PDB file of C-alpha atoms in Angstrom:
ATOM      1  CA  UNK A   1       4.510   7.098 -21.592  1.00 66.00           C
ATOM      2  CA  UNK A   2       4.203  10.717 -20.425  1.00 85.00           C
ATOM      3  CA  UNK A   3       7.525  12.321 -19.456  1.00 94.00           C
ATOM      4  CA  UNK A   4       6.030  13.436 -16.133  1.00 93.00           C
ATOM      5  CA  UNK A   5       5.169   9.834 -15.275  1.00 93.00           C
ATOM      6  CA  UNK A   6       8.700   8.751 -16.174  1.00 95.00           C
ATOM      7  CA  UNK A   7      10.154  11.455 -13.923  1.00 97.00           C
ATOM      8  CA  UNK A   8       7.943  10.336 -11.044  1.00 95.00           C
ATOM      9  CA  UNK A   9       8.997   6.722 -11.570  1.00 95.00           C
ATOM     10  CA  UNK A  10      12.628   7.819 -11.654  1.00 97.00           C
ATOM     11  CA  UNK A  11      12.142   9.709  -8.393  1.00 97.00           C
ATOM     12  CA  UNK A  12      10.584   6.636  -6.779  1.00 95.00           C
ATOM     13  CA  UNK A  13      13.488   4.452  -7.929  1.00 96.00           C
ATOM     14  CA  UNK A  14      16.028   6.922  -6.534  1.00 97.00           C
ATOM     15  CA  UNK A  15      14.168   7.284  -3.228  1.00 95.00           C
ATOM     16  CA  UNK A  16      13.896   3.514  -2.900  1.00 93.00           C
ATOM     17  CA  UNK A  17      17.545   2.910  -3.769  1.00 95.00           C
ATOM     18  CA  UNK A  18      18.605   5.518  -1.216  1.00 94.00           C
ATOM     19  CA  UNK A  19      16.470   3.774   1.380  1.00 90.00           C
ATOM     20  CA  UNK A  20      18.071   0.444   0.458  1.00 91.00           C
ATOM     21  CA  UNK A  21      21.564   1.889   0.993  1.00 92.00           C
ATOM     22  CA  UNK A  22      20.548   3.558   4.258  1.00 88.00           C
ATOM     23  CA  UNK A  23      19.049   0.314   5.545  1.00 85.00           C
ATOM     24  CA  UNK A  24      22.361  -1.454   4.970  1.00 86.00           C
ATOM     25  CA  UNK A  25      24.234   1.204   6.946  1.00 86.00           C
ATOM     26  CA  UNK A  26      21.639   1.300   9.735  1.00 79.00           C
ATOM     27  CA  UNK A  27      22.719  -2.215  10.698  1.00 75.00           C
ATOM     28  CA  UNK A  28      25.747  -0.536  12.299  1.00 79.00           C
ATOM     29  CA  UNK A  29      24.737   3.110  12.721  1.00 79.00           C
ATOM     30  CA  UNK A  30      21.689   4.561  14.536  1.00 79.00           C
ATOM     31  CA  UNK A  31      18.905   5.561  12.186  1.00 78.00           C
ATOM     32  CA  UNK A  32      18.881   9.206  13.260  1.00 83.00           C
ATOM     33  CA  UNK A  33      22.599   9.412  12.501  1.00 85.00           C
ATOM     34  CA  UNK A  34      21.938   7.889   9.087  1.00 87.00           C
ATOM     35  CA  UNK A  35      19.271  10.530   8.485  1.00 89.00           C
ATOM     36  CA  UNK A  36      21.730  13.271   9.423  1.00 90.00           C
ATOM     37  CA  UNK A  37      24.423  12.012   7.066  1.00 91.00           C
ATOM     38  CA  UNK A  38      21.866  11.588   4.288  1.00 93.00           C
ATOM     39  CA  UNK A  39      20.710  15.169   4.717  1.00 94.00           C
ATOM     40  CA  UNK A  40      24.343  16.240   4.840  1.00 94.00           C
ATOM     41  CA  UNK A  41      25.017  14.531   1.524  1.00 94.00           C
ATOM     42  CA  UNK A  42      21.919  16.066  -0.026  1.00 96.00           C
ATOM     43  CA  UNK A  43      22.866  19.510   1.304  1.00 96.00           C
ATOM     44  CA  UNK A  44      26.415  19.103  -0.015  1.00 95.00           C
ATOM     45  CA  UNK A  45      25.285  18.217  -3.534  1.00 95.00           C
ATOM     46  CA  UNK A  46      22.639  20.929  -3.762  1.00 95.00           C
ATOM     47  CA  UNK A  47      24.963  23.450  -2.100  1.00 94.00           C
ATOM     48  CA  UNK A  48      27.676  22.866  -4.687  1.00 94.00           C
ATOM     49  CA  UNK A  49      25.126  23.090  -7.486  1.00 92.00           C
ATOM     50  CA  UNK A  50      23.764  26.319  -6.026  1.00 91.00           C
ATOM     51  CA  UNK A  51      27.260  27.808  -5.804  1.00 90.00           C
ATOM     52  CA  UNK A  52      27.831  27.033  -9.481  1.00 89.00           C
ATOM     53  CA  UNK A  53      24.411  28.064 -10.796  1.00 83.00           C
ATOM     54  CA  UNK A  54      23.851  31.007  -8.405  1.00 75.00           C
ATOM     55  CA  UNK A  55      20.086  31.211  -8.846  1.00 67.00           C
ATOM     56  CA  UNK A  56      18.179  34.026  -7.164  1.00 65.00           C
ATOM     57  CA  UNK A  57      15.913  33.157  -4.235  1.00 64.00           C
ATOM     58  CA  UNK A  58      12.738  35.059  -3.396  1.00 66.00           C
ATOM     59  CA  UNK A  59      11.388  35.366   0.151  1.00 66.00           C
ATOM     60  CA  UNK A  60       7.992  33.934  -0.731  1.00 68.00           C
ATOM     61  CA  UNK A  61       9.431  30.760  -2.204  1.00 79.00           C
ATOM     62  CA  UNK A  62      11.839  30.363   0.721  1.00 90.00           C
ATOM     63  CA  UNK A  63       8.832  29.767   2.975  1.00 92.00           C
ATOM     64  CA  UNK A  64       8.067  26.614   0.991  1.00 95.00           C
ATOM     65  CA  UNK A  65      11.653  25.477   1.543  1.00 95.00           C
ATOM     66  CA  UNK A  66      11.268  26.051   5.281  1.00 96.00           C
ATOM     67  CA  UNK A  67       8.056  24.008   5.234  1.00 97.00           C
ATOM     68  CA  UNK A  68       9.838  21.183   3.416  1.00 97.00           C
ATOM     69  CA  UNK A  69      12.771  21.234   5.845  1.00 97.00           C
ATOM     70  CA  UNK A  70      10.612  21.295   8.966  1.00 98.00           C
ATOM     71  CA  UNK A  71       8.413  18.553   7.522  1.00 96.00           C
ATOM     72  CA  UNK A  72      11.408  16.344   6.783  1.00 95.00           C
ATOM     73  CA  UNK A  73      12.815  16.727  10.294  1.00 94.00           C
ATOM     74  CA  UNK A  74       9.419  16.260  11.941  1.00 94.00           C
ATOM     75  CA  UNK A  75       8.721  13.153   9.891  1.00 92.00           C
ATOM     76  CA  UNK A  76      12.094  11.604  10.715  1.00 90.00           C
ATOM     77  CA  UNK A  77      11.865  12.226  14.468  1.00 88.00           C
ATOM     78  CA  UNK A  78       8.246  11.074  14.741  1.00 88.00           C
ATOM     79  CA  UNK A  79       8.947   7.918  12.746  1.00 85.00           C
ATOM     80  CA  UNK A  80      12.000   6.950  14.803  1.00 82.00           C
ATOM     81  CA  UNK A  81      10.123   7.672  18.043  1.00 80.00           C
ATOM     82  CA  UNK A  82       7.375   5.337  16.886  1.00 79.00           C
ATOM     83  CA  UNK A  83       9.835   2.639  15.799  1.00 74.00           C
ATOM     84  CA  UNK A  84      11.621   2.914  19.150  1.00 70.00           C
ATOM     85  CA  UNK A  85       8.374   1.882  20.811  1.00 70.00           C
ATOM     86  CA  UNK A  86       8.296  -1.328  18.799  1.00 61.00           C
ATOM     87  CA  UNK A  87       5.501  -0.358  16.407  1.00 62.00           C
ATOM     88  CA  UNK A  88       7.302  -1.481  13.261  1.00 66.00           C
ATOM     89  CA  UNK A  89       4.389  -3.322  11.659  1.00 67.00           C
ATOM     90  CA  UNK A  90       2.092  -0.334  12.200  1.00 72.00           C
ATOM     91  CA  UNK A  91       4.394   2.671  11.929  1.00 76.00           C
ATOM     92  CA  UNK A  92       5.976   2.133   8.522  1.00 78.00           C
ATOM     93  CA  UNK A  93       2.805   1.366   6.504  1.00 82.00           C
ATOM     94  CA  UNK A  94       0.797   4.073   8.292  1.00 84.00           C
ATOM     95  CA  UNK A  95       3.467   6.737   7.840  1.00 87.00           C
ATOM     96  CA  UNK A  96       4.017   5.851   4.188  1.00 87.00           C
ATOM     97  CA  UNK A  97       0.339   5.708   3.235  1.00 89.00           C
ATOM     98  CA  UNK A  98      -0.431   9.008   4.963  1.00 91.00           C
ATOM     99  CA  UNK A  99       2.578  10.694   3.342  1.00 92.00           C
ATOM    100  CA  UNK A 100       1.087   9.651  -0.009  1.00 91.00           C
ATOM    101  CA  UNK A 101      -2.582  10.324   0.671  1.00 91.00           C
ATOM    102  CA  UNK A 102      -2.100  13.823   2.120  1.00 94.00           C
ATOM    103  CA  UNK A 103      -0.345  15.315  -0.954  1.00 94.00           C
ATOM    104  CA  UNK A 104      -3.029  13.748  -3.145  1.00 91.00           C
ATOM    105  CA  UNK A 105      -5.716  15.417  -1.033  1.00 92.00           C
ATOM    106  CA  UNK A 106      -3.854  18.733  -1.174  1.00 95.00           C
ATOM    107  CA  UNK A 107      -3.547  18.489  -4.942  1.00 94.00           C
ATOM    108  CA  UNK A 108      -7.224  17.711  -5.487  1.00 90.00           C
ATOM    109  CA  UNK A 109      -8.847  19.868  -2.789  1.00 91.00           C
ATOM    110  CA  UNK A 110      -6.548  22.890  -2.523  1.00 92.00           C
ATOM    111  CA  UNK A 111      -4.829  23.024  -5.907  1.00 91.00           C
ATOM    112  CA  UNK A 112      -7.890  22.077  -7.942  1.00 89.00           C
ATOM    113  CA  UNK A 113      -6.300  19.125  -9.726  1.00 89.00           C
ATOM    114  CA  UNK A 114      -8.685  16.709 -11.402  1.00 82.00           C
ATOM    115  CA  UNK A 115      -9.058  13.209 -10.019  1.00 76.00           C
ATOM    116  CA  UNK A 116     -10.269  11.046 -12.877  1.00 78.00           C
ATOM    117  CA  UNK A 117     -11.087   7.365 -12.633  1.00 82.00           C
ATOM    118  CA  UNK A 118      -7.596   6.162 -13.510  1.00 81.00           C
ATOM    119  CA  UNK A 119      -6.035   8.385 -10.841  1.00 79.00           C
ATOM    120  CA  UNK A 120      -8.427   7.105  -8.171  1.00 86.00           C
ATOM    121  CA  UNK A 121      -7.893   3.477  -9.174  1.00 88.00           C
ATOM    122  CA  UNK A 122      -4.151   4.046  -9.297  1.00 86.00           C
ATOM    123  CA  UNK A 123      -4.225   5.575  -5.816  1.00 86.00           C
ATOM    124  CA  UNK A 124      -6.144   2.599  -4.435  1.00 90.00           C
ATOM    125  CA  UNK A 125      -3.683   0.154  -6.003  1.00 91.00           C
ATOM    126  CA  UNK A 126      -0.741   2.241  -4.782  1.00 88.00           C
ATOM    127  CA  UNK A 127      -1.985   2.388  -1.187  1.00 87.00           C
ATOM    128  CA  UNK A 128      -2.557  -1.367  -1.252  1.00 89.00           C
ATOM    129  CA  UNK A 129       0.968  -1.862  -2.590  1.00 88.00           C
ATOM    130  CA  UNK A 130       2.477   0.367   0.101  1.00 84.00           C
ATOM    131  CA  UNK A 131       0.664  -1.431   2.912  1.00 83.00           C
ATOM    132  CA  UNK A 132       1.532  -4.898   1.618  1.00 86.00           C
ATOM    133  CA  UNK A 133       5.166  -4.110   0.830  1.00 83.00           C
ATOM    134  CA  UNK A 134       5.903  -2.154   4.003  1.00 74.00           C
ATOM    135  CA  UNK A 135       4.003  -4.361   6.437  1.00 68.00           C
ATOM    136  CA  UNK A 136       5.825  -6.869   8.600  1.00 54.00           C
ATOM    137  CA  UNK A 137       3.416  -9.506   9.845  1.00 47.00           C
ATOM    138  CA  UNK A 138       5.885 -11.016  12.286  1.00 40.00           C
ATOM    139  CA  UNK A 139       6.253  -7.568  13.952  1.00 40.00           C
ATOM    140  CA  UNK A 140       9.994  -7.468  13.349  1.00 39.00           C
ATOM    141  CA  UNK A 141      11.975  -4.758  11.605  1.00 40.00           C
ATOM    142  CA  UNK A 142      13.921  -5.360   8.458  1.00 42.00           C
ATOM    143  CA  UNK A 143      17.150  -7.354   8.892  1.00 34.00           C
ATOM    144  CA  UNK A 144      19.924  -5.249  10.348  1.00 34.00           C
ATOM    145  CA  UNK A 145      17.649  -2.423  11.494  1.00 36.00           C
ATOM    146  CA  UNK A 146      17.392  -1.887  15.233  1.00 36.00           C
ATOM    147  CA  UNK A 147      15.116   1.106  15.850  1.00 37.00           C
ATOM    148  CA  UNK A 148      15.051   0.666  19.613  1.00 35.00           C
ATOM    149  CA  UNK A 149      18.795   1.277  19.749  1.00 37.00           C
ATOM    150  CA  UNK A 150      18.573   4.573  17.871  1.00 43.00           C
ATOM    151  CA  UNK A 151      17.519   6.699  20.833  1.00 42.00           C
ATOM    152  CA  UNK A 152      18.820   7.383  24.305  1.00 42.00           C
ATOM    153  CA  UNK A 153      17.486   4.973  26.968  1.00 37.00           C
ATOM    154  CA  UNK A 154      15.409   7.780  28.500  1.00 37.00           C
ATOM    155  CA  UNK A 155      13.563   8.184  25.213  1.00 43.00           C
ATOM    156  CA  UNK A 156      12.620   4.516  24.872  1.00 43.00           C
ATOM    157  CA  UNK A 157       9.587   4.282  27.126  1.00 45.00           C
ATOM    158  CA  UNK A 158       8.334   0.935  25.861  1.00 43.00           C
ATOM    159  CA  UNK A 159       9.536  -1.684  23.446  1.00 42.00           C
ATOM    160  CA  UNK A 160       6.253  -3.570  23.173  1.00 46.00           C
ATOM    161  CA  UNK A 161       3.573  -2.286  20.793  1.00 46.00           C
ATOM    162  CA  UNK A 162       2.016   0.753  22.435  1.00 43.00           C
ATOM    163  CA  UNK A 163      -1.672   0.924  23.223  1.00 47.00           C
ATOM    164  CA  UNK A 164      -1.689   4.710  23.586  1.00 56.00           C
ATOM    165  CA  UNK A 165      -2.215   7.392  20.961  1.00 62.00           C
ATOM    166  CA  UNK A 166       1.476   7.134  20.061  1.00 65.00           C
ATOM    167  CA  UNK A 167       0.865   3.812  18.310  1.00 71.00           C
ATOM    168  CA  UNK A 168      -1.143   5.622  15.650  1.00 79.00           C
ATOM    169  CA  UNK A 169      -0.463   9.295  16.331  1.00 86.00           C
ATOM    170  CA  UNK A 170       3.299   9.224  15.836  1.00 86.00           C
ATOM    171  CA  UNK A 171       3.188   7.406  12.474  1.00 87.00           C
ATOM    172  CA  UNK A 172       0.476   9.784  11.276  1.00 90.00           C
ATOM    173  CA  UNK A 173       2.573  12.724  12.443  1.00 93.00           C
ATOM    174  CA  UNK A 174       5.546  11.276  10.563  1.00 92.00           C
ATOM    175  CA  UNK A 175       3.451  10.879   7.434  1.00 93.00           C
ATOM    176  CA  UNK A 176       2.175  14.438   7.763  1.00 96.00           C
ATOM    177  CA  UNK A 177       5.752  15.676   8.064  1.00 96.00           C
ATOM    178  CA  UNK A 178       6.938  13.854   4.960  1.00 96.00           C
ATOM    179  CA  UNK A 179       3.784  14.978   3.140  1.00 96.00           C
ATOM    180  CA  UNK A 180       4.573  18.594   4.045  1.00 97.00           C
ATOM    181  CA  UNK A 181       8.018  18.099   2.546  1.00 97.00           C
ATOM    182  CA  UNK A 182       6.559  16.842  -0.735  1.00 97.00           C
ATOM    183  CA  UNK A 183       3.963  19.610  -0.879  1.00 97.00           C
ATOM    184  CA  UNK A 184       6.614  22.226  -0.157  1.00 97.00           C
ATOM    185  CA  UNK A 185       8.938  20.919  -2.864  1.00 97.00           C
ATOM    186  CA  UNK A 186       6.094  20.820  -5.380  1.00 96.00           C
ATOM    187  CA  UNK A 187       5.569  24.562  -4.888  1.00 95.00           C
ATOM    188  CA  UNK A 188       9.177  25.567  -5.560  1.00 94.00           C
ATOM    189  CA  UNK A 189       9.757  27.987  -8.408  1.00 90.00           C
ATOM    190  CA  UNK A 190      11.180  26.010 -11.326  1.00 88.00           C
ATOM    191  CA  UNK A 191      14.226  28.268 -11.669  1.00 88.00           C
ATOM    192  CA  UNK A 192      15.060  27.994  -7.951  1.00 91.00           C
ATOM    193  CA  UNK A 193      14.618  24.275  -7.275  1.00 94.00           C
ATOM    194  CA  UNK A 194      18.250  23.496  -6.458  1.00 94.00           C
ATOM    195  CA  UNK A 195      18.801  26.436  -4.129  1.00 93.00           C
ATOM    196  CA  UNK A 196      15.486  25.907  -2.332  1.00 95.00           C
ATOM    197  CA  UNK A 197      16.256  22.216  -1.885  1.00 96.00           C
ATOM    198  CA  UNK A 198      19.558  23.220  -0.322  1.00 96.00           C
ATOM    199  CA  UNK A 199      17.699  25.469   2.125  1.00 95.00           C
ATOM    200  CA  UNK A 200      15.262  22.687   3.022  1.00 97.00           C
ATOM    201  CA  UNK A 201      18.016  20.113   3.564  1.00 97.00           C
ATOM    202  CA  UNK A 202      20.020  22.494   5.758  1.00 97.00           C
ATOM    203  CA  UNK A 203      16.943  23.347   7.833  1.00 97.00           C
ATOM    204  CA  UNK A 204      16.115  19.658   8.336  1.00 96.00           C
ATOM    205  CA  UNK A 205      19.721  18.855   9.246  1.00 96.00           C
ATOM    206  CA  UNK A 206      19.899  21.656  11.818  1.00 96.00           C
ATOM    207  CA  UNK A 207      16.654  20.490  13.402  1.00 95.00           C
ATOM    208  CA  UNK A 208      17.922  16.890  13.646  1.00 93.00           C
ATOM    209  CA  UNK A 209      21.279  17.765  15.210  1.00 91.00           C
ATOM    210  CA  UNK A 210      19.928  18.130  18.793  1.00 90.00           C
ATOM    211  CA  UNK A 211      18.180  14.727  18.694  1.00 84.00           C
ATOM    212  CA  UNK A 212      20.019  12.413  21.054  1.00 76.00           C
ATOM    213  CA  UNK A 213      21.171   9.003  19.874  1.00 68.00           C
ATOM    214  CA  UNK A 214      23.083   6.146  21.407  1.00 63.00           C
ATOM    215  CA  UNK A 215      26.018   5.260  19.183  1.00 57.00           C
ATOM    216  CA  UNK A 216      26.607   1.517  18.973  1.00 56.00           C
ATOM    217  CA  UNK A 217      29.802   1.577  16.977  1.00 54.00           C
ATOM    218  CA  UNK A 218      32.217   3.975  15.377  1.00 65.00           C
ATOM    219  CA  UNK A 219      30.972   5.114  12.005  1.00 69.00           C
ATOM    220  CA  UNK A 220      33.173   3.748   9.251  1.00 79.00           C
ATOM    221  CA  UNK A 221      34.273   5.825   6.293  1.00 83.00           C
ATOM    222  CA  UNK A 222      32.587   3.480   3.862  1.00 88.00           C
ATOM    223  CA  UNK A 223      29.315   3.894   5.775  1.00 87.00           C
ATOM    224  CA  UNK A 224      29.585   7.672   5.594  1.00 88.00           C
ATOM    225  CA  UNK A 225      30.370   7.503   1.884  1.00 91.00           C
ATOM    226  CA  UNK A 226      27.408   5.191   1.270  1.00 93.00           C
ATOM    227  CA  UNK A 227      24.984   7.454   3.109  1.00 92.00           C
ATOM    228  CA  UNK A 228      26.299  10.566   1.351  1.00 92.00           C
ATOM    229  CA  UNK A 229      25.651   8.822  -1.970  1.00 95.00           C
ATOM    230  CA  UNK A 230      22.148   8.081  -0.701  1.00 94.00           C
ATOM    231  CA  UNK A 231      21.808  11.778   0.085  1.00 95.00           C
ATOM    232  CA  UNK A 232      22.816  12.698  -3.446  1.00 96.00           C
ATOM    233  CA  UNK A 233      20.207  10.255  -4.747  1.00 96.00           C
ATOM    234  CA  UNK A 234      17.596  11.832  -2.480  1.00 96.00           C
ATOM    235  CA  UNK A 235      18.416  15.305  -3.783  1.00 96.00           C
ATOM    236  CA  UNK A 236      18.197  14.101  -7.382  1.00 97.00           C
ATOM    237  CA  UNK A 237      14.919  12.349  -6.619  1.00 97.00           C
ATOM    238  CA  UNK A 238      13.483  15.570  -5.211  1.00 97.00           C
ATOM    239  CA  UNK A 239      14.419  17.433  -8.393  1.00 97.00           C
ATOM    240  CA  UNK A 240      12.744  14.739 -10.494  1.00 97.00           C
ATOM    241  CA  UNK A 241       9.678  14.796  -8.232  1.00 98.00           C
ATOM    242  CA  UNK A 242       9.371  18.568  -8.564  1.00 97.00           C
ATOM    243  CA  UNK A 243       9.562  18.395 -12.339  1.00 97.00           C
ATOM    244  CA  UNK A 244       6.995  15.589 -12.337  1.00 97.00           C
ATOM    245  CA  UNK A 245       4.557  17.718 -10.335  1.00 96.00           C
ATOM    246  CA  UNK A 246       4.886  20.512 -12.878  1.00 96.00           C
ATOM    247  CA  UNK A 247       3.973  18.137 -15.706  1.00 94.00           C
ATOM    248  CA  UNK A 248       1.432  15.780 -14.136  1.00 92.00           C
ATOM    249  CA  UNK A 249       0.260  17.565 -11.001  1.00 93.00           C
ATOM    250  CA  UNK A 250       1.033  16.932  -7.342  1.00 94.00           C
ATOM    251  CA  UNK A 251      -1.591  14.231  -6.844  1.00 91.00           C
ATOM    252  CA  UNK A 252      -0.398  12.009  -9.691  1.00 92.00           C
ATOM    253  CA  UNK A 253       3.297  12.442  -8.918  1.00 94.00           C
ATOM    254  CA  UNK A 254       2.736  11.760  -5.213  1.00 93.00           C
ATOM    255  CA  UNK A 255       0.946   8.482  -5.934  1.00 91.00           C
ATOM    256  CA  UNK A 256       3.792   7.167  -8.084  1.00 93.00           C
ATOM    257  CA  UNK A 257       6.578   8.408  -5.806  1.00 94.00           C
ATOM    258  CA  UNK A 258       4.741   6.849  -2.865  1.00 90.00           C
ATOM    259  CA  UNK A 259       5.496   3.449  -4.385  1.00 91.00           C
ATOM    260  CA  UNK A 260       9.198   3.797  -3.517  1.00 91.00           C
ATOM    261  CA  UNK A 261       9.031   1.148  -0.697  1.00 87.00           C
ATOM    262  CA  UNK A 262       8.677  -1.453  -3.446  1.00 88.00           C
ATOM    263  CA  UNK A 263      12.163  -0.618  -4.732  1.00 91.00           C
ATOM    264  CA  UNK A 264      14.139  -1.850  -1.674  1.00 88.00           C
ATOM    265  CA  UNK A 265      12.096  -5.053  -1.730  1.00 86.00           C
ATOM    266  CA  UNK A 266      12.913  -5.582  -5.404  1.00 89.00           C
ATOM    267  CA  UNK A 267      16.596  -4.817  -4.763  1.00 89.00           C
ATOM    268  CA  UNK A 268      16.658  -7.267  -1.872  1.00 86.00           C
ATOM    269  CA  UNK A 269      15.350  -9.937  -4.230  1.00 87.00           C
ATOM    270  CA  UNK A 270      17.763  -9.106  -7.044  1.00 89.00           C
ATOM    271  CA  UNK A 271      20.898  -8.177  -5.079  1.00 88.00           C
ATOM    272  CA  UNK A 272      20.616 -10.001  -1.758  1.00 82.00           C
ATOM    273  CA  UNK A 273      18.764 -12.998  -3.196  1.00 84.00           C
ATOM    274  CA  UNK A 274      16.094 -12.737  -0.527  1.00 82.00           C
ATOM    275  CA  UNK A 275      12.905 -14.726  -0.896  1.00 83.00           C
ATOM    276  CA  UNK A 276       9.907 -12.473  -0.299  1.00 77.00           C
ATOM    277  CA  UNK A 277       6.694 -13.836   1.135  1.00 83.00           C
ATOM    278  CA  UNK A 278       3.429 -13.860  -0.809  1.00 87.00           C
ATOM    279  CA  UNK A 279       2.299 -10.614   0.847  1.00 85.00           C
ATOM    280  CA  UNK A 280       5.176  -8.608  -0.560  1.00 82.00           C
ATOM    281  CA  UNK A 281       4.890 -10.269  -3.953  1.00 87.00           C
ATOM    282  CA  UNK A 282       1.257  -9.195  -4.102  1.00 90.00           C
ATOM    283  CA  UNK A 283       2.386  -5.726  -3.042  1.00 87.00           C
ATOM    284  CA  UNK A 284       4.858  -5.562  -5.925  1.00 88.00           C
ATOM    285  CA  UNK A 285       2.095  -6.639  -8.293  1.00 90.00           C
ATOM    286  CA  UNK A 286      -0.180  -3.894  -6.948  1.00 90.00           C
ATOM    287  CA  UNK A 287       2.607  -1.356  -7.460  1.00 89.00           C
ATOM    288  CA  UNK A 288       2.918  -2.426 -11.086  1.00 89.00           C
ATOM    289  CA  UNK A 289      -0.839  -2.153 -11.556  1.00 90.00           C
ATOM    290  CA  UNK A 290      -0.815   1.331 -10.017  1.00 89.00           C
ATOM    291  CA  UNK A 291       1.847   2.607 -12.405  1.00 87.00           C
ATOM    292  CA  UNK A 292       0.197   1.041 -15.452  1.00 85.00           C
ATOM    293  CA  UNK A 293      -3.209   2.409 -14.461  1.00 86.00           C
ATOM    294  CA  UNK A 294      -1.982   5.970 -13.988  1.00 83.00           C
ATOM    295  CA  UNK A 295       0.300   5.976 -17.032  1.00 76.00           C
ATOM    296  CA  UNK A 296      -2.504   4.646 -19.220  1.00 67.00           C
ATOM    297  CA  UNK A 297      -4.690   7.705 -18.757  1.00 55.00           C
TER     298      UNK A 297
END
């Protein structure tokens, strides 16, 4: 299997594992707070690495880091706003599919990457996997996740599924934000990846600090430690994703990394002994097909 494909798979596994850890903590801590601590952990790891390596940073490449940081913050806020309105079954699949499809479109249309038959078939299988794995047909969030409690009461305008543009617009905005982050990271100079990631994480963290949340309980040290570990995983995943884009192209790497929602489902089965429904099992099968299709080019 191509090393670029392996790096993309590794990035997806790390992203998914980080999400699994964050989901466990979000049972007690508001999601926005979890996002802040995750970014803090990622910034800490990349900051220490930058201090040791001391790579030079050019102004032109810093703009890509700013794009990635703004995209990350925008995606997080838009997603939590959508979840706070009760649109769990719509928001998560829509945000995830758009955050995968947009980088693919950028890679093919703007960067001139080729889209052969296996890539197209892999993308179709991947999008199907994302929708099936991330969807919740009973319209309830994952166990222990309470998105409506993440924001101040003034920010929670409705807890029933919205009929306005927000029902679709906010998830699409979230997906566009996360897509901007991936596109920005893919354009980092290879000798400045760590330092530029640090810039992007710091920018995203600073933008998330003013977002109001309603704390439900005092954050425990073990929760903070868990989320910081998740942040370190996220930083490592971003490095792997960047390297994958250099070897396989943005479109291919984005498709594989977009399969990360399958990882928490698999971990829930293996670690928590959960019994997934047929929809998610089919989603896992589609994810496997997507990887095999793309890697078999």
